[in-house]
CSV table of C-alpha atoms in Angstrom, one decimal:
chain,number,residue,atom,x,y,z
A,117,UNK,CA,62.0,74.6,-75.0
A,118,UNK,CA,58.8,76.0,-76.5
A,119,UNK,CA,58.6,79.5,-77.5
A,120,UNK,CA,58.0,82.4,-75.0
A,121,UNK,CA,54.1,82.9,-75.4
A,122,UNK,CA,53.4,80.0,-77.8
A,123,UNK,CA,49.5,80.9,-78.4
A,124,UNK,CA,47.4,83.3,-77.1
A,125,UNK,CA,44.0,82.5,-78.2
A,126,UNK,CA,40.5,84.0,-78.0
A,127,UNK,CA,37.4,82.3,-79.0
A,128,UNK,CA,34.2,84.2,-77.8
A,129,UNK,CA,30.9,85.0,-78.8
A,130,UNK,CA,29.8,88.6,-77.0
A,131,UNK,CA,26.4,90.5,-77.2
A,132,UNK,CA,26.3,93.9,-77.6
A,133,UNK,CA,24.7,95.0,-74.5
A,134,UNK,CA,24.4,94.2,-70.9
A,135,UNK,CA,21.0,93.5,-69.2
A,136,UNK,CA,20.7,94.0,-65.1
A,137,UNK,CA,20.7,91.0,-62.5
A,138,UNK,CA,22.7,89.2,-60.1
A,139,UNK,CA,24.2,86.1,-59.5
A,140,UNK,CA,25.6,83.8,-57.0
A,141,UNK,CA,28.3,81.6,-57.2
A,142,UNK,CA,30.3,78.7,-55.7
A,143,UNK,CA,34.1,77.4,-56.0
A,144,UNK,CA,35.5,74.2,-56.3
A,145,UNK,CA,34.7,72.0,-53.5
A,146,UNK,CA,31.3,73.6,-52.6
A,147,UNK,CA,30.0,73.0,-57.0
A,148,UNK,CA,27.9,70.4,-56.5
A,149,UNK,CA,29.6,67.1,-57.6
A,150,UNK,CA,27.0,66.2,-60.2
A,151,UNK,CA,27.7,69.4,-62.0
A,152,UNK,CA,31.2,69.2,-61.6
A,153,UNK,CA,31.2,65.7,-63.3
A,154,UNK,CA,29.1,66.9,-66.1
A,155,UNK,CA,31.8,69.7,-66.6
A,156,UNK,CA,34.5,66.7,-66.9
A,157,UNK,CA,33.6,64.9,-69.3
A,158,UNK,CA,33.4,68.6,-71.7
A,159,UNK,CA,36.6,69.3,-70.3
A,160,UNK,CA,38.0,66.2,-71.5
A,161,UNK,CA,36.4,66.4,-74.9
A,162,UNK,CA,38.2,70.1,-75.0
A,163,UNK,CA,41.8,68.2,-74.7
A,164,UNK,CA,41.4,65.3,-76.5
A,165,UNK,CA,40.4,67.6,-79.3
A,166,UNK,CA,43.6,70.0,-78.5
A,167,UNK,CA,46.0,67.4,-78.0
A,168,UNK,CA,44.6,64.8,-81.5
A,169,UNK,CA,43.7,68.4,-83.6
A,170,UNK,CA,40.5,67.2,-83.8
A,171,UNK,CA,38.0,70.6,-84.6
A,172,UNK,CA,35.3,69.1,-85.4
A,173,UNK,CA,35.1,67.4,-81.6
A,174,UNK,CA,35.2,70.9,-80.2
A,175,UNK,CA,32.8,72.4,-82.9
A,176,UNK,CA,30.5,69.7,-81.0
A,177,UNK,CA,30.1,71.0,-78.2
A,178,UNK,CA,30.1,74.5,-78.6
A,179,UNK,CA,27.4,76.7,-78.0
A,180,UNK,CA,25.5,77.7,-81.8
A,181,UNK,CA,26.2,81.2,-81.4
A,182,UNK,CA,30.0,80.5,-80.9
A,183,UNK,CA,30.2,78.0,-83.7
A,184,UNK,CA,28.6,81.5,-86.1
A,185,UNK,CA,30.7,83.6,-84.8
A,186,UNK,CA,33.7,81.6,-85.0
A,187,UNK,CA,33.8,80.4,-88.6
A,188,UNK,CA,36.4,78.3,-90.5
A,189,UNK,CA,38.5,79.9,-87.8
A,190,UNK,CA,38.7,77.5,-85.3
A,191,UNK,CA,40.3,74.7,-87.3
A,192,UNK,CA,43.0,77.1,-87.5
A,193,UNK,CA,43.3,77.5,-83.9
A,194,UNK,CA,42.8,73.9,-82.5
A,195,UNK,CA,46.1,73.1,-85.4
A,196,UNK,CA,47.9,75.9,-83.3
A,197,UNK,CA,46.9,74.9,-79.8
A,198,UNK,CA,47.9,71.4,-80.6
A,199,UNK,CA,51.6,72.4,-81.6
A,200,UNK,CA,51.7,73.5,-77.7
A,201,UNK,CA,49.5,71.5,-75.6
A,202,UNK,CA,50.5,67.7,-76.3
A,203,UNK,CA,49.3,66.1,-73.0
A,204,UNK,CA,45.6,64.8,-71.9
A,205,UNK,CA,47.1,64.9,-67.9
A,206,UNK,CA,46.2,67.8,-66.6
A,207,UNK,CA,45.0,69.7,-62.6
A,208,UNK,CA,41.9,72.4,-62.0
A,209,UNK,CA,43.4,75.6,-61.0
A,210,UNK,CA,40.2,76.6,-59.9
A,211,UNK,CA,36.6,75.9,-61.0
A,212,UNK,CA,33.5,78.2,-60.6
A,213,UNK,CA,29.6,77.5,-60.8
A,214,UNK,CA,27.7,80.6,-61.3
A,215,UNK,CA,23.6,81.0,-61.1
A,216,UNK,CA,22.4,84.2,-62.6
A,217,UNK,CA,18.8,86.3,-62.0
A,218,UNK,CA,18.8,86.4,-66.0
A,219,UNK,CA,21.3,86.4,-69.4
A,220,UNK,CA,23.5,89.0,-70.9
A,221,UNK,CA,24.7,90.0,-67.2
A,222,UNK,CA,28.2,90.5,-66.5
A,223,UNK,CA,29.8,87.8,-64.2
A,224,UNK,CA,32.8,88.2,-61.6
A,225,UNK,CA,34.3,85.4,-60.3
A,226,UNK,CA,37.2,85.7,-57.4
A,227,UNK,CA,40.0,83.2,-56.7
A,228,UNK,CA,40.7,84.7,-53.3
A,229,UNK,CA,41.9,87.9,-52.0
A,230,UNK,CA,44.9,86.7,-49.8
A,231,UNK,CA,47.1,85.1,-51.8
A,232,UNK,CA,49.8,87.1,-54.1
A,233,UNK,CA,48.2,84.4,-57.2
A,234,UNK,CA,44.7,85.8,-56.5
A,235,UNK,CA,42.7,86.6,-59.8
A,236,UNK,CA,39.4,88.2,-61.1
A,237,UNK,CA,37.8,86.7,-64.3
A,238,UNK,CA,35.2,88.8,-65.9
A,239,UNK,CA,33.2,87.8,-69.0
A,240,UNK,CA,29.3,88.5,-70.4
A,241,UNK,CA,27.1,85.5,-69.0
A,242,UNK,CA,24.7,84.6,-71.8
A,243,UNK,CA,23.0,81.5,-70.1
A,244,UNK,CA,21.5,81.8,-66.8
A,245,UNK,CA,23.5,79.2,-65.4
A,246,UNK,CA,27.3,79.7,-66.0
A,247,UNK,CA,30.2,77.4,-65.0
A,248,UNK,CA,33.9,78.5,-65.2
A,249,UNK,CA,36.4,76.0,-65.4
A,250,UNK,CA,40.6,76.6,-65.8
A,251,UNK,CA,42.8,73.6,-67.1
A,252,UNK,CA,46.6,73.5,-66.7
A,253,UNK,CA,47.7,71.2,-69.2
A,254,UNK,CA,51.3,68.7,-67.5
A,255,UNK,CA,54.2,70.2,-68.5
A,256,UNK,CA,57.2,71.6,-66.4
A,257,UNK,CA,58.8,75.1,-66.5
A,258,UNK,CA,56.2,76.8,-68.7
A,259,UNK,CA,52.4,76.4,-67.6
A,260,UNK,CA,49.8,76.6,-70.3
A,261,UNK,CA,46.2,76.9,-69.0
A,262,UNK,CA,42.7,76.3,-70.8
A,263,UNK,CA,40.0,78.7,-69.6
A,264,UNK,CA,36.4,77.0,-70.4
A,265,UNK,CA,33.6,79.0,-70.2
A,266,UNK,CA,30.3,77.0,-70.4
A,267,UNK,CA,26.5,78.0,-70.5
A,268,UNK,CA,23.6,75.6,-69.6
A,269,UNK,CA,21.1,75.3,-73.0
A,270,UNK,CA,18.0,73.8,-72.8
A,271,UNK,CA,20.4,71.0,-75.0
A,272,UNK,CA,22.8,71.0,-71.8
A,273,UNK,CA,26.5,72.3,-71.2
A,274,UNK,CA,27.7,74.0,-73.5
A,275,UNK,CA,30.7,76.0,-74.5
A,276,UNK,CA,30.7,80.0,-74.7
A,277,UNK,CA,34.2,80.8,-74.4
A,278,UNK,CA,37.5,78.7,-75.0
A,279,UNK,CA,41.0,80.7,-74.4
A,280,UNK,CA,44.4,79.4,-74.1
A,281,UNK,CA,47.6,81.5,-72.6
A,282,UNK,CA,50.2,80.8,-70.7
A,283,UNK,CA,50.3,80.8,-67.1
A,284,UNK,CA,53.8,80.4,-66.1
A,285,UNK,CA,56.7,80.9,-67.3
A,286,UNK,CA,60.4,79.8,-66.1
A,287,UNK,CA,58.5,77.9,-63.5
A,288,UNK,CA,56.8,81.2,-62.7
A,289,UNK,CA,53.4,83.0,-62.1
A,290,UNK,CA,53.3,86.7,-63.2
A,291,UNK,CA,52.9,88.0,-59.6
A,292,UNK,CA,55.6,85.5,-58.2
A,293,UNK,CA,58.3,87.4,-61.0
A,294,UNK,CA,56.6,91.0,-60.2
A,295,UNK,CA,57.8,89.7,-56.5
A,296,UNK,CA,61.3,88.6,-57.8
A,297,UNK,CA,61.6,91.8,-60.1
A,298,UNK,CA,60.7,94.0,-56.9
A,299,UNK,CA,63.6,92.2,-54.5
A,300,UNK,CA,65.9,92.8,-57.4
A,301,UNK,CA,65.4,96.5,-58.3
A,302,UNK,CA,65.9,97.2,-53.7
A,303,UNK,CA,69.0,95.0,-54.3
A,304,UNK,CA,70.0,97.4,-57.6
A,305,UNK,CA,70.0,95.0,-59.8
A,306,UNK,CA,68.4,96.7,-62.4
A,307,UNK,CA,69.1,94.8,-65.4
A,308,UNK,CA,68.0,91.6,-63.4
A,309,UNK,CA,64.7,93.7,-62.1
A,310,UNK,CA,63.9,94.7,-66.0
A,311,UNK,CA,64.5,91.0,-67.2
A,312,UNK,CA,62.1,89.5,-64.5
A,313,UNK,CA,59.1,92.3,-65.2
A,314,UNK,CA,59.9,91.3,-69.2
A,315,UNK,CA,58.9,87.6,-68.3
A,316,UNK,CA,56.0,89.2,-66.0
A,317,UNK,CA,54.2,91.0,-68.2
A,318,UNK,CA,54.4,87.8,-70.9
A,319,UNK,CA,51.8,85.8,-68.5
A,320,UNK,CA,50.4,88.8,-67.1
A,321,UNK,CA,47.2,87.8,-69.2
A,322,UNK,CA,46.6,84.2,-69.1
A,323,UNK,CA,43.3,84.2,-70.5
A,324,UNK,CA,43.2,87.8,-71.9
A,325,UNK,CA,40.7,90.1,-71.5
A,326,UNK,CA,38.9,88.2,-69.2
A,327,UNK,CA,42.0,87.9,-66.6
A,328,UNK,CA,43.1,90.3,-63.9
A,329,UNK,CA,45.7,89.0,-61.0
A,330,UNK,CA,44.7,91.5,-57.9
A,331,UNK,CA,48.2,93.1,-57.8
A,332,UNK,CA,47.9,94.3,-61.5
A,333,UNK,CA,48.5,97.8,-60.9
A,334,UNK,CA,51.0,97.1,-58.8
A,335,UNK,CA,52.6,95.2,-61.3
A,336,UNK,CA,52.1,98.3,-64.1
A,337,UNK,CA,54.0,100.5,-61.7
A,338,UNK,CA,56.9,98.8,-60.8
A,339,UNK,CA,57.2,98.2,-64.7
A,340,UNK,CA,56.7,101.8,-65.5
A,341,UNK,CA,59.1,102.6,-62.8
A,342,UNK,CA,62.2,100.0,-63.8
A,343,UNK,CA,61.5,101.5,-67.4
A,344,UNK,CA,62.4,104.8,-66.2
A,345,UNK,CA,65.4,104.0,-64.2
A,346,UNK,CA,67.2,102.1,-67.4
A,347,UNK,CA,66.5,105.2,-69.7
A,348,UNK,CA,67.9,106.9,-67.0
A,349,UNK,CA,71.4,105.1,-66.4
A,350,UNK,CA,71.9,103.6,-69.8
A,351,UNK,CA,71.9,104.8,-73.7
A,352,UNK,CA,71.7,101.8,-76.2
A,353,UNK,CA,73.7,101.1,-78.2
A,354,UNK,CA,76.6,100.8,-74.9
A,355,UNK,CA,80.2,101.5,-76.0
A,356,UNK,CA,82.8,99.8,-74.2
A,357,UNK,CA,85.4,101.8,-74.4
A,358,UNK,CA,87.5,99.7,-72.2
A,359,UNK,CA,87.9,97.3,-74.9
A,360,UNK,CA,90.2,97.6,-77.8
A,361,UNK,CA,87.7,96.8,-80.2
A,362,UNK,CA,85.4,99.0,-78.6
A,363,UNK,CA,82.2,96.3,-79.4
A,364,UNK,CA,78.4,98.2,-78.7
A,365,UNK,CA,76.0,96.0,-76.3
A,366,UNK,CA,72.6,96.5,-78.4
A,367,UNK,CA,70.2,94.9,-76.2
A,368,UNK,CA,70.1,92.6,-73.0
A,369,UNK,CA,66.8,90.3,-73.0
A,370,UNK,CA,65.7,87.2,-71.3
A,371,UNK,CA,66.6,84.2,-73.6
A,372,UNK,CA,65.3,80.6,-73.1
A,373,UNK,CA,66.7,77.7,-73.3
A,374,UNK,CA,66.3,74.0,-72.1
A,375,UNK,CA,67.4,75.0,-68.8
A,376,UNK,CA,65.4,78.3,-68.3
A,377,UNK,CA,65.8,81.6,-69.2
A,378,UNK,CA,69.3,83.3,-68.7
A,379,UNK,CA,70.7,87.1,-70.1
A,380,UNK,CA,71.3,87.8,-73.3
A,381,UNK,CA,73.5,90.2,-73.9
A,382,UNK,CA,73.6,90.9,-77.9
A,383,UNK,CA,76.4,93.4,-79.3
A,384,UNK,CA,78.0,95.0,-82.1
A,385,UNK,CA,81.7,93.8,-83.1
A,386,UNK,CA,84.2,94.7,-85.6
A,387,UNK,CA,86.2,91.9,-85.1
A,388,UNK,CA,85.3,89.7,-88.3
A,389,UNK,CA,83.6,86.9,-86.8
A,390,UNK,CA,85.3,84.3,-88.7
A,391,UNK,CA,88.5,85.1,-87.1
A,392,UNK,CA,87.4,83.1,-84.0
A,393,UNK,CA,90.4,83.6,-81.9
A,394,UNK,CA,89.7,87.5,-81.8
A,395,UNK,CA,86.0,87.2,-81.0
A,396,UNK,CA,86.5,84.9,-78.3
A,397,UNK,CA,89.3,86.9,-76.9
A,398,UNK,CA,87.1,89.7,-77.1
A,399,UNK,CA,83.8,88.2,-75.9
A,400,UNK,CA,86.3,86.9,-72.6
A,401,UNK,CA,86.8,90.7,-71.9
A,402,UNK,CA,83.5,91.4,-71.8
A,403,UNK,CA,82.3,89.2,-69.8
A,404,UNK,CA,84.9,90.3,-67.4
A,405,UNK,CA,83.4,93.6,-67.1
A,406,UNK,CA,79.8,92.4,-67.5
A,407,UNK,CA,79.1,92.4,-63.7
A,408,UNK,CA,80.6,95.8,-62.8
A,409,UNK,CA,78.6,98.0,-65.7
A,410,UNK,CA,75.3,95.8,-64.7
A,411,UNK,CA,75.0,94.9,-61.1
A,412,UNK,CA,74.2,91.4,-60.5
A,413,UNK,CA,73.8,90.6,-63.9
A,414,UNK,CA,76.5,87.7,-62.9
A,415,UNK,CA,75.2,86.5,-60.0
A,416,UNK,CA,72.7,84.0,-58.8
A,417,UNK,CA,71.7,82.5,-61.6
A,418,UNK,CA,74.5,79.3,-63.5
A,419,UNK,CA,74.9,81.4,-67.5
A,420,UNK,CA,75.3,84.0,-69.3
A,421,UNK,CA,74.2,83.8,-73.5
A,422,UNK,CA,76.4,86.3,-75.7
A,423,UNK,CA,75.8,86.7,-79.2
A,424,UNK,CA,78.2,88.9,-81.2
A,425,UNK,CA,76.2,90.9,-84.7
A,426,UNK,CA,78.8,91.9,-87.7
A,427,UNK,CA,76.2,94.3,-88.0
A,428,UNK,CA,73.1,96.1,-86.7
A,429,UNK,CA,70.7,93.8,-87.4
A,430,UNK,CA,67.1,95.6,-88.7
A,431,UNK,CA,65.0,92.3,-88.1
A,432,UNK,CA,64.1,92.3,-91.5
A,433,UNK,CA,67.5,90.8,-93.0
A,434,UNK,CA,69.2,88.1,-91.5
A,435,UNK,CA,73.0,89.0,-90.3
A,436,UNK,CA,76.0,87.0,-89.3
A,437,UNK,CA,75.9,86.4,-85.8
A,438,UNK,CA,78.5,84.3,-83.0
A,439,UNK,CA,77.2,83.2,-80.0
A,440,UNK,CA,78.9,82.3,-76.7
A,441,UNK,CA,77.5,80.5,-73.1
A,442,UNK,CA,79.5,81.4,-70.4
A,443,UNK,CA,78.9,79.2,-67.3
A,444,UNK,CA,78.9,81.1,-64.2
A,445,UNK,CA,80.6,79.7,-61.1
């Protein structure tokens, strides 16, 4: 499984000050088809140059003022979108064609305002004509999505602004884990609640600055909320006294692995952990008492991840760590 977040990356050129206009726009279906097959072709050339690391292919269709601004830079970034985005199959999320009074105006464009997965994207519109046009790359559990952001030139198409994020993650949209995170924290499962609003506010962003989902502050509140409710109930590092060995739980995160993402549950033992006997026994204590300190941490979901530090680790110096997977019936 690919890291959580792989790439985040910004390539924009922005003007220092707006000028005053308006605009209109239309969404997928209604773009006329001519246009949208013009767009196709430049959204091709924008994979095949991802997925072969092939900068100088993108450098070609970029708008002048883009390739100034942008530098040596973007070789850099095409290497590192190309580590994560390996296919050429992809679907439109959404596309947008936008006609503008002038340039420099700012431009809204609106998924919808019904659905929970509704989004705004704002950027600076430096061509009179604008078009808009999100990519999600084939993969599986973890979404990746390519926003394009092309201006018509006298030359033609060309490209303004080029951002990849990641859209979902576990299989999930931001506001689709803000809604799991929300059923959780009525069902007080708050370690469950904090984990889900951790995986949230990684796709939260998908193309930056220039993304908001409708239910953001929604989405900020429930986080700031579930933050305040574990300070509340729980100091870190968590004795368990219960234990003989008395090990410390140090953090509890979302972990991925080929399957998704389960608990982590990292902690502090005394039990040298080459004496594997006594760190198992141990480990198989606490994960008997794993569900009663946090409340349906051990339910719904098929693992558990344990990893056992010899010491408190300071993320600077590597320390010897066991881990365990405990299946969950």
């Amino acid at each position: 499984m690919k890291k959580i977040i792989l790439l985040t990356v910004l390539i924009a050129f922005i003007t220092q000050s707006c000028n005053l206009g308006t605009h209109r726009t239309w969404k997928d279906e209604n773009i006329e088809s001519s246009v949208r097959n013009e767009i196709r072709k430049l959204d091709e050339k924008v994979l095949k140059a991802v997925t072969t690391n092939n900068p100088a292919l993108i450098k070609s269709i970029m708008a002048k003022e883009l390739l100034e601004e942008s530098g040596d830079n973007i070789d850099q970034l095409i290497l590192q979108a190309s580590n994560i985005i390996t296919s050429t199959d992809y679907r439109i999320l959404n596309q947008f064609q936008v006609k503008n009074t002038t340039t420099n105006i700012g431009n809204t464009v609106v998924s919808g305002l019904n659905d929970p997965n509704d989004y705004i994207i704002q950027y600076k519109a430096l061509n009179k004509e604008m078009f808009v046009s999100l990519l999600i790359p084939k993969n599986e559990l973890n979404e990746f999505i390519i926003t394009n952001i092309y201006g018509k030139s006298p030359e033609g198409w060309k490209l303004n602004i080029l951002q990849f994020g990641q859209y979902k993650i576990n299989g999930q949209t931001a506001p689709e884990l803000y809604s799991i995170s929300k059923e959780e924290l009525e069902k007080g499962h708050l370690v469950d609640a904090a984990n889900s609003m951790f995986l949230c506010s990684l796709v939260a962003k998908p193309a930056n600055q220039f993304w908001q989902y409708q239910n953001e502050d929604q989405m900020k509140s429930l986080q700031e909320e579930i933050i305040g409710k574990i300070n509340e109930q729980y100091t870190f590092p968590l004795t368990i006294n219960e234990i003989e060995s008395k090990p410390q739980i140090l953090t509890i995160h979302p972990q991925g692995v080929q399957e998704g993402f389960y608990p982590m549950i990292e902690y502090l033992t005394t039990i040298d952990l080459k004496d594997t006997i006594g760190t198992k026994l141990e480990n198989n204590k606490l994960h008997s008492l794993i569900g009663k300190m946090f409340k349906g941490i051990d339910q719904d979901k098929d693992y558990i991840l344990y990893k056992a530090f010899s010491q408190i680790p300071d993320g600077k110096t590597p320390v010897p760590t066991y881990g365990f997977v405990k299946k969950l019936k």
